[in-house]
Amino acid sequence: MKLQTGIYKVKLKTLIEEFAILQVYHRDRKTYYRINNGIENDIDWLTERNPCIVVKQLNQLNVQTARMEIKFRDDEGDYYSFPASNVDVIRQLFQTFPEVARALGSKIRAR
């Protein structure tokens, strides 16, 4: 299947039924793709490896609900997880624990 520039809903070929967003775009006379917000690849790799099944092309992304999860590991190797369903929770997390924000590349200063 020849993919046109745009966004597509795809089903990943994994054990868990998971959907993703495939972005197809042109730059410098070449066609590239990206799955979700992953690494940019040449479209030939996608067609050769076939890691997903195209469900349909989308005009726009219609989002019903969204949820984020910030995960990090401390210096002792222990894992932590902070779920959030809105931006205010993330903002509060970064204000309370600026170390987490800095680990993600923010320029937040220490308290």
Tab-separated table of C-alpha atoms in Angstrom, residues 3 8-9 15 32-33 38 51-52 55 57 59 63 69 72 85 91-94 98 106 109:
chain	number	residue	atom	x	y	z
A	3	LEU	CA	0.835	5.845	1.853
A	8	TYR	CA	-3.112	7.195	10.039
A	9	LYS	CA	-4.570	5.010	12.752
A	15	LEU	CA	0.894	-9.413	21.637
A	32	TYR	CA	9.531	9.673	6.025
A	33	TYR	CA	7.324	8.259	8.730
A	38	GLY	CA	9.120	7.979	17.819
A	51	PRO	CA	5.397	-3.518	11.822
A	52	CYS	CA	1.766	-2.385	11.736
A	55	VAL	CA	-6.641	0.829	9.905
A	57	GLN	CA	-6.369	7.586	7.347
A	59	ASN	CA	-8.311	13.958	8.861
A	63	VAL	CA	-9.170	12.595	21.421
A	69	GLU	CA	2.324	8.956	33.505
A	72	PHE	CA	11.497	7.770	37.072
A	85	SER	CA	-5.121	13.177	33.917
A	91	ARG	CA	2.647	21.228	36.895
A	92	GLN	CA	2.161	20.510	40.619
A	93	LEU	CA	4.448	17.459	40.386
A	94	PHE	CA	7.200	19.564	38.777
A	98	PRO	CA	11.792	20.039	40.544
A	106	SER	CA	13.482	21.594	32.255
A	109	ARG	CA	15.666	25.940	39.633
